[in-house]
CSV table of C-alpha atoms and ligand atoms in Angstrom, one decimal:
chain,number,residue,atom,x,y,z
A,1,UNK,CA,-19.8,186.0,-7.9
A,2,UNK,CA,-19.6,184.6,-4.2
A,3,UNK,CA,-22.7,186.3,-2.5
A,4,UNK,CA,-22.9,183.7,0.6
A,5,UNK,CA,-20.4,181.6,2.5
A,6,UNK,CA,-21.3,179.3,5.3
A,7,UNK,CA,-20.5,176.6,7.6
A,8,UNK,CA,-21.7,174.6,9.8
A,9,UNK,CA,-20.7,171.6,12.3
A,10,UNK,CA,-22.2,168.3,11.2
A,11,UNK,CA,-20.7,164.4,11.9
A,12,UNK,CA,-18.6,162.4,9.9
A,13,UNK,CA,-18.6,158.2,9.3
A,14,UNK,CA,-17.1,158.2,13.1
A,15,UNK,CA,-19.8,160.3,14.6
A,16,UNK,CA,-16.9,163.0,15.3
A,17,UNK,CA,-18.0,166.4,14.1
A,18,UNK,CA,-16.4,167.7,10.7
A,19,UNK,CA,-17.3,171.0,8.7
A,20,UNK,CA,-19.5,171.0,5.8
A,21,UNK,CA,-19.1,174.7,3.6
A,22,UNK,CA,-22.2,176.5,1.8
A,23,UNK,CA,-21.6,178.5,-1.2
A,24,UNK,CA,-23.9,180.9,-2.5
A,25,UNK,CA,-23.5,182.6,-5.9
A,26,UNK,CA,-25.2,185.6,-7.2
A,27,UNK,CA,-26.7,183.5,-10.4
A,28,UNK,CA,-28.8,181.7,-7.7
A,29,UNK,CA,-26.7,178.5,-7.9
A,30,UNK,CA,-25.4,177.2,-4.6
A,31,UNK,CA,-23.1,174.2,-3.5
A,32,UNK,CA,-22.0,171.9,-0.1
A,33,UNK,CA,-19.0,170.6,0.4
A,34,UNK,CA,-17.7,168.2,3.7
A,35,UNK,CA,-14.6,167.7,4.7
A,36,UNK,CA,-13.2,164.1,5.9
A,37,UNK,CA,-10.8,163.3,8.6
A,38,UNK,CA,-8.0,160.8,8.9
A,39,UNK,CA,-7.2,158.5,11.5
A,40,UNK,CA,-3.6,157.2,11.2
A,41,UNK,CA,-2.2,160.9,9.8
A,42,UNK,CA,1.1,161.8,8.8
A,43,UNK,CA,3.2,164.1,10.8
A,44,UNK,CA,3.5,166.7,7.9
A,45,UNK,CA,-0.2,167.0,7.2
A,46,UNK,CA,-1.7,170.3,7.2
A,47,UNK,CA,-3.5,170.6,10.9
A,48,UNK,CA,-7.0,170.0,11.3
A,49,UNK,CA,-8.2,172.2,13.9
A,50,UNK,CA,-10.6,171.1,16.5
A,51,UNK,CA,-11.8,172.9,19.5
A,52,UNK,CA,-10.7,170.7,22.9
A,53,UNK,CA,-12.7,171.0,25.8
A,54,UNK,CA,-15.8,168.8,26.9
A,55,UNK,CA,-17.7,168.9,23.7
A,56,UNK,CA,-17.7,166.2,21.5
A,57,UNK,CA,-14.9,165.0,23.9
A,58,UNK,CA,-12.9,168.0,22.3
A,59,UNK,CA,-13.2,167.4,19.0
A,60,UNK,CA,-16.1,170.0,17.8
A,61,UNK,CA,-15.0,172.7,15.3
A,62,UNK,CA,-16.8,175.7,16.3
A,63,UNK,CA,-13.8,177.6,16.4
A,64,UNK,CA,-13.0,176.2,12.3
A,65,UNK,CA,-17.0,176.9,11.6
A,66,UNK,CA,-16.1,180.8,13.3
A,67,UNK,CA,-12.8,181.0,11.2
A,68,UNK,CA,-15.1,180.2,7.9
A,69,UNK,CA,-18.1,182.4,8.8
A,70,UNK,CA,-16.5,185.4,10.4
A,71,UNK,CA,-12.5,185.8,8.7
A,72,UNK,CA,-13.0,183.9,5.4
A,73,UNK,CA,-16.2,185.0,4.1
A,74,UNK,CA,-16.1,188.8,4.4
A,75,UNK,CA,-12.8,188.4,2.0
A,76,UNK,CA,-14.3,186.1,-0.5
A,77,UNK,CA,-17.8,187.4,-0.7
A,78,UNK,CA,-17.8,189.2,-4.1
A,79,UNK,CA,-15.3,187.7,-5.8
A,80,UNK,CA,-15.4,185.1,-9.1
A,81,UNK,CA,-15.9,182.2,-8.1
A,82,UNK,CA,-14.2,180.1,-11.0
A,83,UNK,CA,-11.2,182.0,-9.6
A,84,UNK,CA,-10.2,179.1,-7.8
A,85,UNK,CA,-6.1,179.8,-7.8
A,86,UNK,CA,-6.9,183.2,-6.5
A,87,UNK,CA,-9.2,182.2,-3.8
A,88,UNK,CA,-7.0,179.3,-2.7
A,89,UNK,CA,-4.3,181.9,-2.8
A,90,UNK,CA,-6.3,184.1,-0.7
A,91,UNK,CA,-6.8,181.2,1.9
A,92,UNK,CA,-3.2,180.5,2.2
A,93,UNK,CA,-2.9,184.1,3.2
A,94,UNK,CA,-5.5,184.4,5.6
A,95,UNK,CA,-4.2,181.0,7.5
A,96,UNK,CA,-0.6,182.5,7.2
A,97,UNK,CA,1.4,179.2,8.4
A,98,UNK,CA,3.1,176.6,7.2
A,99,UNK,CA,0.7,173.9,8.1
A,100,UNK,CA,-2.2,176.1,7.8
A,101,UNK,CA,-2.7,175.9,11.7
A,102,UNK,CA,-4.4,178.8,12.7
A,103,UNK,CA,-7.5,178.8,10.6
A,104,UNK,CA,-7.5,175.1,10.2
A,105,UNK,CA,-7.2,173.1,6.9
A,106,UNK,CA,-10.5,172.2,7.7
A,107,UNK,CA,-11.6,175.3,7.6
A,108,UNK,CA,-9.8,175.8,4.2
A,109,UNK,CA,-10.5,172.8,2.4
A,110,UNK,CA,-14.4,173.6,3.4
A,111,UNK,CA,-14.2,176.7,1.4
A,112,UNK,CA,-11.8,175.9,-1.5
A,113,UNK,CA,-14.4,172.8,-2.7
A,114,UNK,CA,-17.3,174.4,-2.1
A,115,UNK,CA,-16.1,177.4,-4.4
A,116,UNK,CA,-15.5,174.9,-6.4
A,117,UNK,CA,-18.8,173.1,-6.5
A,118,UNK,CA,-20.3,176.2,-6.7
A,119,UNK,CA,-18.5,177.5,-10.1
A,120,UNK,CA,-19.3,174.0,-11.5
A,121,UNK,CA,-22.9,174.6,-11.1
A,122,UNK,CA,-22.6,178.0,-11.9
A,123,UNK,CA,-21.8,177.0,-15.4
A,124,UNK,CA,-23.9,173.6,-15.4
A,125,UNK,CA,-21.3,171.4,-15.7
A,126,UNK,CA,-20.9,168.4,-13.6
A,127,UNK,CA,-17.4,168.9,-11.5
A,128,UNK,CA,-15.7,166.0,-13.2
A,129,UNK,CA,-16.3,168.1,-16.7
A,130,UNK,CA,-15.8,171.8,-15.1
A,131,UNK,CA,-12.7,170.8,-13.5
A,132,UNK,CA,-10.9,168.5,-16.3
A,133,UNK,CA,-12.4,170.2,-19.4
A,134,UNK,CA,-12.3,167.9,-22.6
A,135,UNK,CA,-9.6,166.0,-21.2
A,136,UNK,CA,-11.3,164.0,-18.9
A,137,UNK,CA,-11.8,160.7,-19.9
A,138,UNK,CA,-10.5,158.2,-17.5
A,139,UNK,CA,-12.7,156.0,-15.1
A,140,UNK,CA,-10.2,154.9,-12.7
A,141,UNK,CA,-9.7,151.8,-11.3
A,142,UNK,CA,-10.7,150.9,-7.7
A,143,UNK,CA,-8.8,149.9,-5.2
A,144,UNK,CA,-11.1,148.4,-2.3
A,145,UNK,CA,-9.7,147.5,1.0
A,146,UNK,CA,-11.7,144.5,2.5
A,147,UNK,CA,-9.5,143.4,4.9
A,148,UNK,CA,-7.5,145.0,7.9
A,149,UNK,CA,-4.7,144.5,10.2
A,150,UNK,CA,-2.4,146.7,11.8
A,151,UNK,CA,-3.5,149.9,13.8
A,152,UNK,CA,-7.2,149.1,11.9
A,153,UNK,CA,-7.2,146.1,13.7
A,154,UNK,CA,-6.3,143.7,17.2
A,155,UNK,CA,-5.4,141.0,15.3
A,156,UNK,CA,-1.5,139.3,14.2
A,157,UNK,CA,-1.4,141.1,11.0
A,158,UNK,CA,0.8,144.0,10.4
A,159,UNK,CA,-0.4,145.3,7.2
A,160,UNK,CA,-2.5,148.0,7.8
A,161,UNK,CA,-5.0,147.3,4.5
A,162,UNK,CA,-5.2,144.8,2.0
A,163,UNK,CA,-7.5,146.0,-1.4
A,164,UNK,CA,-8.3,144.1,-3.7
A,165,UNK,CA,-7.8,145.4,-7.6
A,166,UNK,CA,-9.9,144.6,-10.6
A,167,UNK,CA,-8.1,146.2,-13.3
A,168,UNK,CA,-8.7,143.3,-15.5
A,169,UNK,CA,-12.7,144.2,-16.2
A,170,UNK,CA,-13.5,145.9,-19.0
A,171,UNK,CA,-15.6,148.9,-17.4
A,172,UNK,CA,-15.9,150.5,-14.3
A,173,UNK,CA,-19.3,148.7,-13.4
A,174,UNK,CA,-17.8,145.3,-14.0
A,175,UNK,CA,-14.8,146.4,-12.0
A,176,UNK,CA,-17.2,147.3,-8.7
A,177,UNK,CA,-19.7,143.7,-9.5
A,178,UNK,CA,-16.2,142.1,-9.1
A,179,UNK,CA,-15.7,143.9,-5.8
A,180,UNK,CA,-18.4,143.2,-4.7
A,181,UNK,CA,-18.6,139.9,-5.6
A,182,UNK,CA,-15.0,139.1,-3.9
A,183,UNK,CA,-15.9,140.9,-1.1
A,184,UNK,CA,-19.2,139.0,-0.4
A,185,UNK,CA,-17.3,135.5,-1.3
A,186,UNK,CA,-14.7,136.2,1.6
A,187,UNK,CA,-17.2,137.2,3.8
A,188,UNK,CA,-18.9,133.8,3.1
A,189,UNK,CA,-14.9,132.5,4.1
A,190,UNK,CA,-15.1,134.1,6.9
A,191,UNK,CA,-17.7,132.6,8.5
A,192,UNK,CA,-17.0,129.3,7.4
A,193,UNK,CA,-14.0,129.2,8.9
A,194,UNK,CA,-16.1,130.9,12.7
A,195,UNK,CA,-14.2,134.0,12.2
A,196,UNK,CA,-15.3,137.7,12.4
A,197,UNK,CA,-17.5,139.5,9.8
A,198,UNK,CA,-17.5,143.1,11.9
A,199,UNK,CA,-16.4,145.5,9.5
A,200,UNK,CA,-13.9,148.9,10.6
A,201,UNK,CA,-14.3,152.1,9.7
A,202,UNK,CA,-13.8,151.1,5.7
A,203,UNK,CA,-16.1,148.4,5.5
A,204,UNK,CA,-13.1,145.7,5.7
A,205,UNK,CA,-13.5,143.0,7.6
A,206,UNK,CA,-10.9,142.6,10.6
A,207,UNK,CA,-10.9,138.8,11.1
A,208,UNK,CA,-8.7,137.6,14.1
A,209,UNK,CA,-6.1,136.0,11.9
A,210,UNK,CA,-2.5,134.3,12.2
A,211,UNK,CA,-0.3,136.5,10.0
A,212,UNK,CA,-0.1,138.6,6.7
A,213,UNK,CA,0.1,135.5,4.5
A,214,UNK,CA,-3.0,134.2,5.7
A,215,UNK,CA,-4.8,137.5,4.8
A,216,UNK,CA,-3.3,137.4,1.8
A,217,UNK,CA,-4.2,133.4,0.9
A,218,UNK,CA,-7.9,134.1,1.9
A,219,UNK,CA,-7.9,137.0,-0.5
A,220,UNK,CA,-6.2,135.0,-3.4
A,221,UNK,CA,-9.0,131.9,-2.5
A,222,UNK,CA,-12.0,134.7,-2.1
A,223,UNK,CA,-10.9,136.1,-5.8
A,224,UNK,CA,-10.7,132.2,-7.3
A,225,UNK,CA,-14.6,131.3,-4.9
A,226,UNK,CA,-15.8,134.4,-7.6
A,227,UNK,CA,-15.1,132.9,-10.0
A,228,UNK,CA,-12.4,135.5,-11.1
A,229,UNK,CA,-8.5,134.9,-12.0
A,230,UNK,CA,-6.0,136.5,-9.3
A,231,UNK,CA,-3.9,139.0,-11.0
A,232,UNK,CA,-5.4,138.8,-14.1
A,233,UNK,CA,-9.1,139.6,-13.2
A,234,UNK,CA,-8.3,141.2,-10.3
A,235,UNK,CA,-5.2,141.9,-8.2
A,236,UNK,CA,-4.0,143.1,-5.1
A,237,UNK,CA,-2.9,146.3,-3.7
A,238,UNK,CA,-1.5,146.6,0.2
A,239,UNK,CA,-1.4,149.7,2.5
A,240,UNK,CA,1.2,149.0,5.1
A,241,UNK,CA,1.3,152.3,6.9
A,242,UNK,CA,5.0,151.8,7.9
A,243,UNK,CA,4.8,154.5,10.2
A,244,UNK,CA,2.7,152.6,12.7
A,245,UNK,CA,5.5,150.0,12.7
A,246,UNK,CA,8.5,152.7,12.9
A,247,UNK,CA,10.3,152.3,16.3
A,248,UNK,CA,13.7,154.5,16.5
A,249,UNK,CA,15.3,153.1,13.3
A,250,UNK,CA,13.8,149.8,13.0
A,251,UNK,CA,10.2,148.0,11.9
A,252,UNK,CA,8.3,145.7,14.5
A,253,UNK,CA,6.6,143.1,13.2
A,254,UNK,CA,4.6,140.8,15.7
A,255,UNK,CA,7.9,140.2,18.4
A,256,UNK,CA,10.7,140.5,15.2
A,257,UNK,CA,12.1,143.8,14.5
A,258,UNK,CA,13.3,144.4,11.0
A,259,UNK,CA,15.7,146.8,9.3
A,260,UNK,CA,14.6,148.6,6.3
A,261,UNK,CA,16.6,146.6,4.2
A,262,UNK,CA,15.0,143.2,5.7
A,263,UNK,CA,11.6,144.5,5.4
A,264,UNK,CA,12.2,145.5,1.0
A,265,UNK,CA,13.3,141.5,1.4
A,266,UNK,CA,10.0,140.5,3.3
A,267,UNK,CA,8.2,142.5,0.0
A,268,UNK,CA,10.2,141.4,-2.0
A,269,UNK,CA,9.2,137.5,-1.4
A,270,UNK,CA,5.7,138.5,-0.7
A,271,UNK,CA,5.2,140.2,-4.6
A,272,UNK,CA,6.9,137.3,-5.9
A,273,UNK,CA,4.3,134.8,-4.2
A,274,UNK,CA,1.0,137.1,-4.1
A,275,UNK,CA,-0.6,139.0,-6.9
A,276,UNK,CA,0.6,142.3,-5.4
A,277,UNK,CA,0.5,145.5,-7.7
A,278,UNK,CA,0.9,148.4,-5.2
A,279,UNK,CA,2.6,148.9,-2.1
A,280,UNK,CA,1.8,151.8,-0.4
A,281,UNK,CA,3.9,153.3,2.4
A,282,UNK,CA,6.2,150.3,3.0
A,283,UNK,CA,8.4,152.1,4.7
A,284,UNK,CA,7.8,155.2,7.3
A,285,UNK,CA,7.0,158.9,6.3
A,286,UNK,CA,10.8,160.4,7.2
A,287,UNK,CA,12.9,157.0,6.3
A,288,UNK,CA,14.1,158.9,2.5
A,289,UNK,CA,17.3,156.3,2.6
A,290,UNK,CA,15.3,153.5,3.1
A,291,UNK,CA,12.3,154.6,0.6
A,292,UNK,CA,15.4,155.1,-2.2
A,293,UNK,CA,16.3,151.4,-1.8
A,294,UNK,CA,13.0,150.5,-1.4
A,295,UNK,CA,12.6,152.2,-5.2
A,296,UNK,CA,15.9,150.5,-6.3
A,297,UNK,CA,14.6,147.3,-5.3
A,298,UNK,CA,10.9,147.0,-6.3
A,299,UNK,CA,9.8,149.8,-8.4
A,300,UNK,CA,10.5,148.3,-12.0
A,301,UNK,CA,8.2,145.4,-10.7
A,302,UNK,CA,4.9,147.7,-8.5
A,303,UNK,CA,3.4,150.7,-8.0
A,304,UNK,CA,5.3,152.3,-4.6
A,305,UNK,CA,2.8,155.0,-3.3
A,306,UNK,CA,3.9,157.5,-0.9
A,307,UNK,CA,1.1,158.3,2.1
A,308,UNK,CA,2.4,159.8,4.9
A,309,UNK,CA,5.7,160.0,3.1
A,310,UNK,CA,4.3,162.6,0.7
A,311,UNK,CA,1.1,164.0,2.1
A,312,UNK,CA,-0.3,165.6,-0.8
A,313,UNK,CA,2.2,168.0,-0.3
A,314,UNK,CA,4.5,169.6,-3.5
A,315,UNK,CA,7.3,170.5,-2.1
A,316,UNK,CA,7.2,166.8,-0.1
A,317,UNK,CA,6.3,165.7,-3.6
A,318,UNK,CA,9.9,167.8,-5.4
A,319,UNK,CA,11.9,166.1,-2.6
A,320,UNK,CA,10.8,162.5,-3.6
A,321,UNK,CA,11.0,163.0,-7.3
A,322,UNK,CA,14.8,164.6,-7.2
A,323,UNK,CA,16.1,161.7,-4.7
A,324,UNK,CA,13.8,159.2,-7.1
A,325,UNK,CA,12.3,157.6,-3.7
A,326,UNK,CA,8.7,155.9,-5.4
A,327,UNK,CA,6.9,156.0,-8.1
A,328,UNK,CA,3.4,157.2,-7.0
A,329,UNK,CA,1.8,159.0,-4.8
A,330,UNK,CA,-1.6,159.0,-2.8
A,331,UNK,CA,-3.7,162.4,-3.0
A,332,UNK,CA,-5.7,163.3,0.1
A,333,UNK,CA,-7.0,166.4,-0.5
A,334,UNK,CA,-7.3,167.5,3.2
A,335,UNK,CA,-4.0,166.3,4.1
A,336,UNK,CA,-2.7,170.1,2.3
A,337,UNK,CA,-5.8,172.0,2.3
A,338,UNK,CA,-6.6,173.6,-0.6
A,339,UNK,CA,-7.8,172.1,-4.3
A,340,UNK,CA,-5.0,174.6,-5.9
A,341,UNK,CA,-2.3,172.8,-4.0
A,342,UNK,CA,-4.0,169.2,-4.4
A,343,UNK,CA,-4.5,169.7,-9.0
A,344,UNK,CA,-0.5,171.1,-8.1
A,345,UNK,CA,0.7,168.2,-6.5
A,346,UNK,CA,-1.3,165.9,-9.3
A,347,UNK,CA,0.3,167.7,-12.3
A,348,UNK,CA,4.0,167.5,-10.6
A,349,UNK,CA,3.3,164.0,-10.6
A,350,UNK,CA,2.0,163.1,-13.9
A,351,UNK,CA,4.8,165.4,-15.6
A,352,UNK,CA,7.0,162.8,-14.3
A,353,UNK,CA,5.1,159.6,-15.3
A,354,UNK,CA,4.1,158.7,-11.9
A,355,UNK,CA,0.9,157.7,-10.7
A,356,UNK,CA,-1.4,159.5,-8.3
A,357,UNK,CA,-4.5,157.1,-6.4
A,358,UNK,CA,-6.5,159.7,-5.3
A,359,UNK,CA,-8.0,159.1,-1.4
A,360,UNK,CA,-11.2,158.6,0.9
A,361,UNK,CA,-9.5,159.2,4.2
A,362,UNK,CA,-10.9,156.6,7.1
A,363,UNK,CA,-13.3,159.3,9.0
A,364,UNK,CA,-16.1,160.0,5.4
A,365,UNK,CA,-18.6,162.2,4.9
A,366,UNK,CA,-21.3,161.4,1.9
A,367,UNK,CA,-19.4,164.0,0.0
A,368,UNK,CA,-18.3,162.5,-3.5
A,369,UNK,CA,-15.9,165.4,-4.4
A,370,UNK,CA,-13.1,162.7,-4.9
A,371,UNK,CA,-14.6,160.8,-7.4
A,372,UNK,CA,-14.9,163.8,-9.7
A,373,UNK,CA,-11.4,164.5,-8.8
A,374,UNK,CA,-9.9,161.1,-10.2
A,375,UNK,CA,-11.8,161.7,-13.5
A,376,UNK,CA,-11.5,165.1,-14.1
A,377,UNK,CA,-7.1,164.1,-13.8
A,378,UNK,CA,-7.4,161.0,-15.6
A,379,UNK,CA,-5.5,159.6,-12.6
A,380,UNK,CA,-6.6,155.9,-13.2
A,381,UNK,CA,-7.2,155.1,-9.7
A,382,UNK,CA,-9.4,155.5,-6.7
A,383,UNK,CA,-8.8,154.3,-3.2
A,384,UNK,CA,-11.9,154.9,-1.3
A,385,UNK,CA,-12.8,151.3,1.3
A,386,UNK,CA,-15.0,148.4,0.7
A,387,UNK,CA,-17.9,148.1,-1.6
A,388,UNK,CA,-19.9,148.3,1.7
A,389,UNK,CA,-20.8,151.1,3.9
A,390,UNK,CA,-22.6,154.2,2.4
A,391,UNK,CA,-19.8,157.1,3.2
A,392,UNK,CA,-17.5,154.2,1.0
A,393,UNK,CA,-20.3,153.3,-1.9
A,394,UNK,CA,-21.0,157.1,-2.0
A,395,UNK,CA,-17.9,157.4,-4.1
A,396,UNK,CA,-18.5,154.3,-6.3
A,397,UNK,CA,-22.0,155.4,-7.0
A,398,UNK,CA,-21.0,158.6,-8.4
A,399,UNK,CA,-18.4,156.9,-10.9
A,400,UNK,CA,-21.0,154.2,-11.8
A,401,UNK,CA,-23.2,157.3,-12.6
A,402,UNK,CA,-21.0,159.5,-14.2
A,403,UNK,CA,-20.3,156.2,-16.4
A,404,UNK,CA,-23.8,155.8,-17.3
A,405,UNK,CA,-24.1,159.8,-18.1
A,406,UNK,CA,-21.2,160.2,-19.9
A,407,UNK,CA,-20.6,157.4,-22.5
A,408,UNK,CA,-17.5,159.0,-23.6
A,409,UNK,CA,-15.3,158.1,-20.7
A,410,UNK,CA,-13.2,155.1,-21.0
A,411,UNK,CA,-12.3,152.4,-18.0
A,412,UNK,CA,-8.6,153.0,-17.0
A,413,UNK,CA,-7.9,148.9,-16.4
A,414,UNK,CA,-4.3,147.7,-16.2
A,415,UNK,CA,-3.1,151.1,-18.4
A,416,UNK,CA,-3.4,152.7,-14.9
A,417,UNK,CA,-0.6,150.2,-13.5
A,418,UNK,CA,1.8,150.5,-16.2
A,419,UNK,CA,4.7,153.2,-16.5
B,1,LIG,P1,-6.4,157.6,7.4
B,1,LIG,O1,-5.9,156.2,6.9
B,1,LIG,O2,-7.4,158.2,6.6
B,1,LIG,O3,-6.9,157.2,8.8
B,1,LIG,O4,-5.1,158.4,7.6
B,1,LIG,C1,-5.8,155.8,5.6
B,1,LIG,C2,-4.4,155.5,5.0
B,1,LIG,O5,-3.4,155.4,5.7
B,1,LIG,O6,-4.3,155.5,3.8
B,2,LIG,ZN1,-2.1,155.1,3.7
């Protein structure tokens, strides 16, 4: 039973204030929970509240911390915490608009995990096990971005992200040594070649570079300098965040502008001459004609994950599995809110035989909530930055721990990429 909810302002990996929740239980057991924030977010995300004004340069939530302390708690306090589908409920309620607005899905998403935590250690499970049951099994597969162009980046390369995949190691610890191991041999590229090692705000390295082909040649070569096989040790995986590209109808790239159509060709060549297995957001978040030929086109060969396109959100989710638009979808928990609405979107998904990569988002906390959340629903994959930075490795190190606790749990490897 919920005796004590509160929150309280602290900073995220940008230094911008986010909320971290308290949960208190009658039993004695008590749990945190932090909330992330996004940079490049998709117009039909649930709002993240922030105060304006002076403070913090008007991004302090003392306004989402008041919403928590003084018109969520009083409702909860009392009530079952393992209850989660009732509290989320509850939640929704309170907020009372579509894109949960007035109390903030920040303030929401504070609550509804740290409930969550709470009823975990309530009954001394670890979340993974509390929230899965006997089902989970999966260690998922990492998908590490090491490289950046885009918005992430003032350089010539238009893809937002480029993460490197190894699917092909036979646990979940040899799958982060050859992360890490890539990651540190294109570092070492890098500064053969005089250019930048700076990393962004996950951990990739945002080299001034001459186009997307040379990004994705100097990740081939940093794979091979490992001493690993592209596409058979490890692979790649490419965010494009189409959005940012998305001028009234068309895609800018560098000084060409592209139709949709011409862009599924620019993929289409890219795939066949890069070991590319996912290709998230390729095209922007309200372009469903173009997302259906982009399906049509590539999705018997990769995994097409809709970002903005789908924003965690079910009904979102309905729309692109009636008009068959992807085949996968990215799972941000505080792009809709509440866990309820997140383990919703998850099972609509899987019912179908799509994948869901479940989502750091670029502003982190050291809150590992995700990492349970991939095992628990045996999604298979994890996108969560670099193997550098701690707000990034936070997440890693819980799944190389959970690994060594739990010696039941199997390493998803290239199952997680077929369909
Ligand atoms: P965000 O970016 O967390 O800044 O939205 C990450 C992404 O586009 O996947
Ligand atoms: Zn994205």
């Amino acid at each position: 039973t919920i005796r004590q909810i509160q929150a309280v302002e602290i900073l995220d990996s940008r230094g911008n204030p986010t909320v971290a929740v308290r949960v208190g239980l009658e039993d004695g057991t008590e749990a945190w929970a932090r909330v992330p924030s996004g940079a490049s977010t998709g117009a039909h995300e649930a709002v993240e509240v922030r105060d304006g004004g002076r403070r913090y340069g008007g991004k302090g939530v003392l306004n989402v911390i008041r919403h928590v302390n003084d018109v969520i708690a009083p409702v909860l306090l009392g009530q079952a915490a393992h209850h989660q589908d009732g509290i989320d409920q509850q939640l929704l309620e309170l907020d009372g608009t579509q894109q949960k607005s007035r109390l903030g899905a920040n303030a929401l998403l504070g609550v509804s995990m740290a409930v969550m935590h709470a009823a975990a250690a309530s009954f001394q499970q670890p979340l993974y096990r509390y929230l899965g049951g006997v089902q989970a099994r999966t260690l998922p597969v990492p998908l590490l971005n090491v490289l950046n162009g885009g918005a992430h980046a003032d350089n010539n390369v238009d893809i937002q992200e480029f993460m490197i995949v190894p699917a092909g190691a036979g646990t979940f610890s040899e799958a982060m040594q050859m992360a890490s191991e890539t990651y540190h041999a294109l570092k070492g590229l890098l500064k053969e070649r005089g250019l930048r090692t700076a990393v962004g705000d996950e951990g990739g390295f945002a080299p001034d570079l001459n186009g997307d082909r040379e990004a994705l040649d100097l990740l081939v070569e940093a794979i091979q300098r490992a001493g690993l096989r592209p596409g058979e040790d490890v692979a790649l995986a490419l965010d494009v965040a189409a959005n940012e590209l998305y001028h009234q109808g068309s895609y800018r790239l560098g000084d060409e502008t592209k139709s949709a159509d011409a862009l599924i060709a620019w993929y289409q060549e890219l795939i066949k001459a890069y070991p590319i297995v996912s290709l998230e957001d390729g095209l922007s978040e309200d372009d469903w004609d173009g997302w259906k030929h982009l399906n049509q086109a590539l999705g018997q060969q990769i995994q097409l994950v809709g970002d903005d396109l789908f924003v965690t959100n079910p009904s979102r989710i309905q729309r692109g599995l009636d008009e068959d638009v992807a085949n996968a979808v990215l799972i941000k928990l505080n792009q809709i809110g509440t866990v309820s609405e997140t383990l919703e979107a998850m099972r609509m998904t899987a019912r179908r035989g799509w994948r869901a990569v479940v989502s750091h988002r670029s502003g982190e906390t050291e809150d590992t909530t995700i990492a349970d959340l991939t095992v628990a629903t045996n999604s298979g994959q994890i996108k969560t930055g670099a193997p550098a930075r701690s707000e990034r490795v936070a997440k890693y190190n819980r799944l190389l721990m959970i690994e060594a606790q739990d010696t039941g749990l199997e390493f998803a490897g290239w199952e997680a990429f077929r369909r």
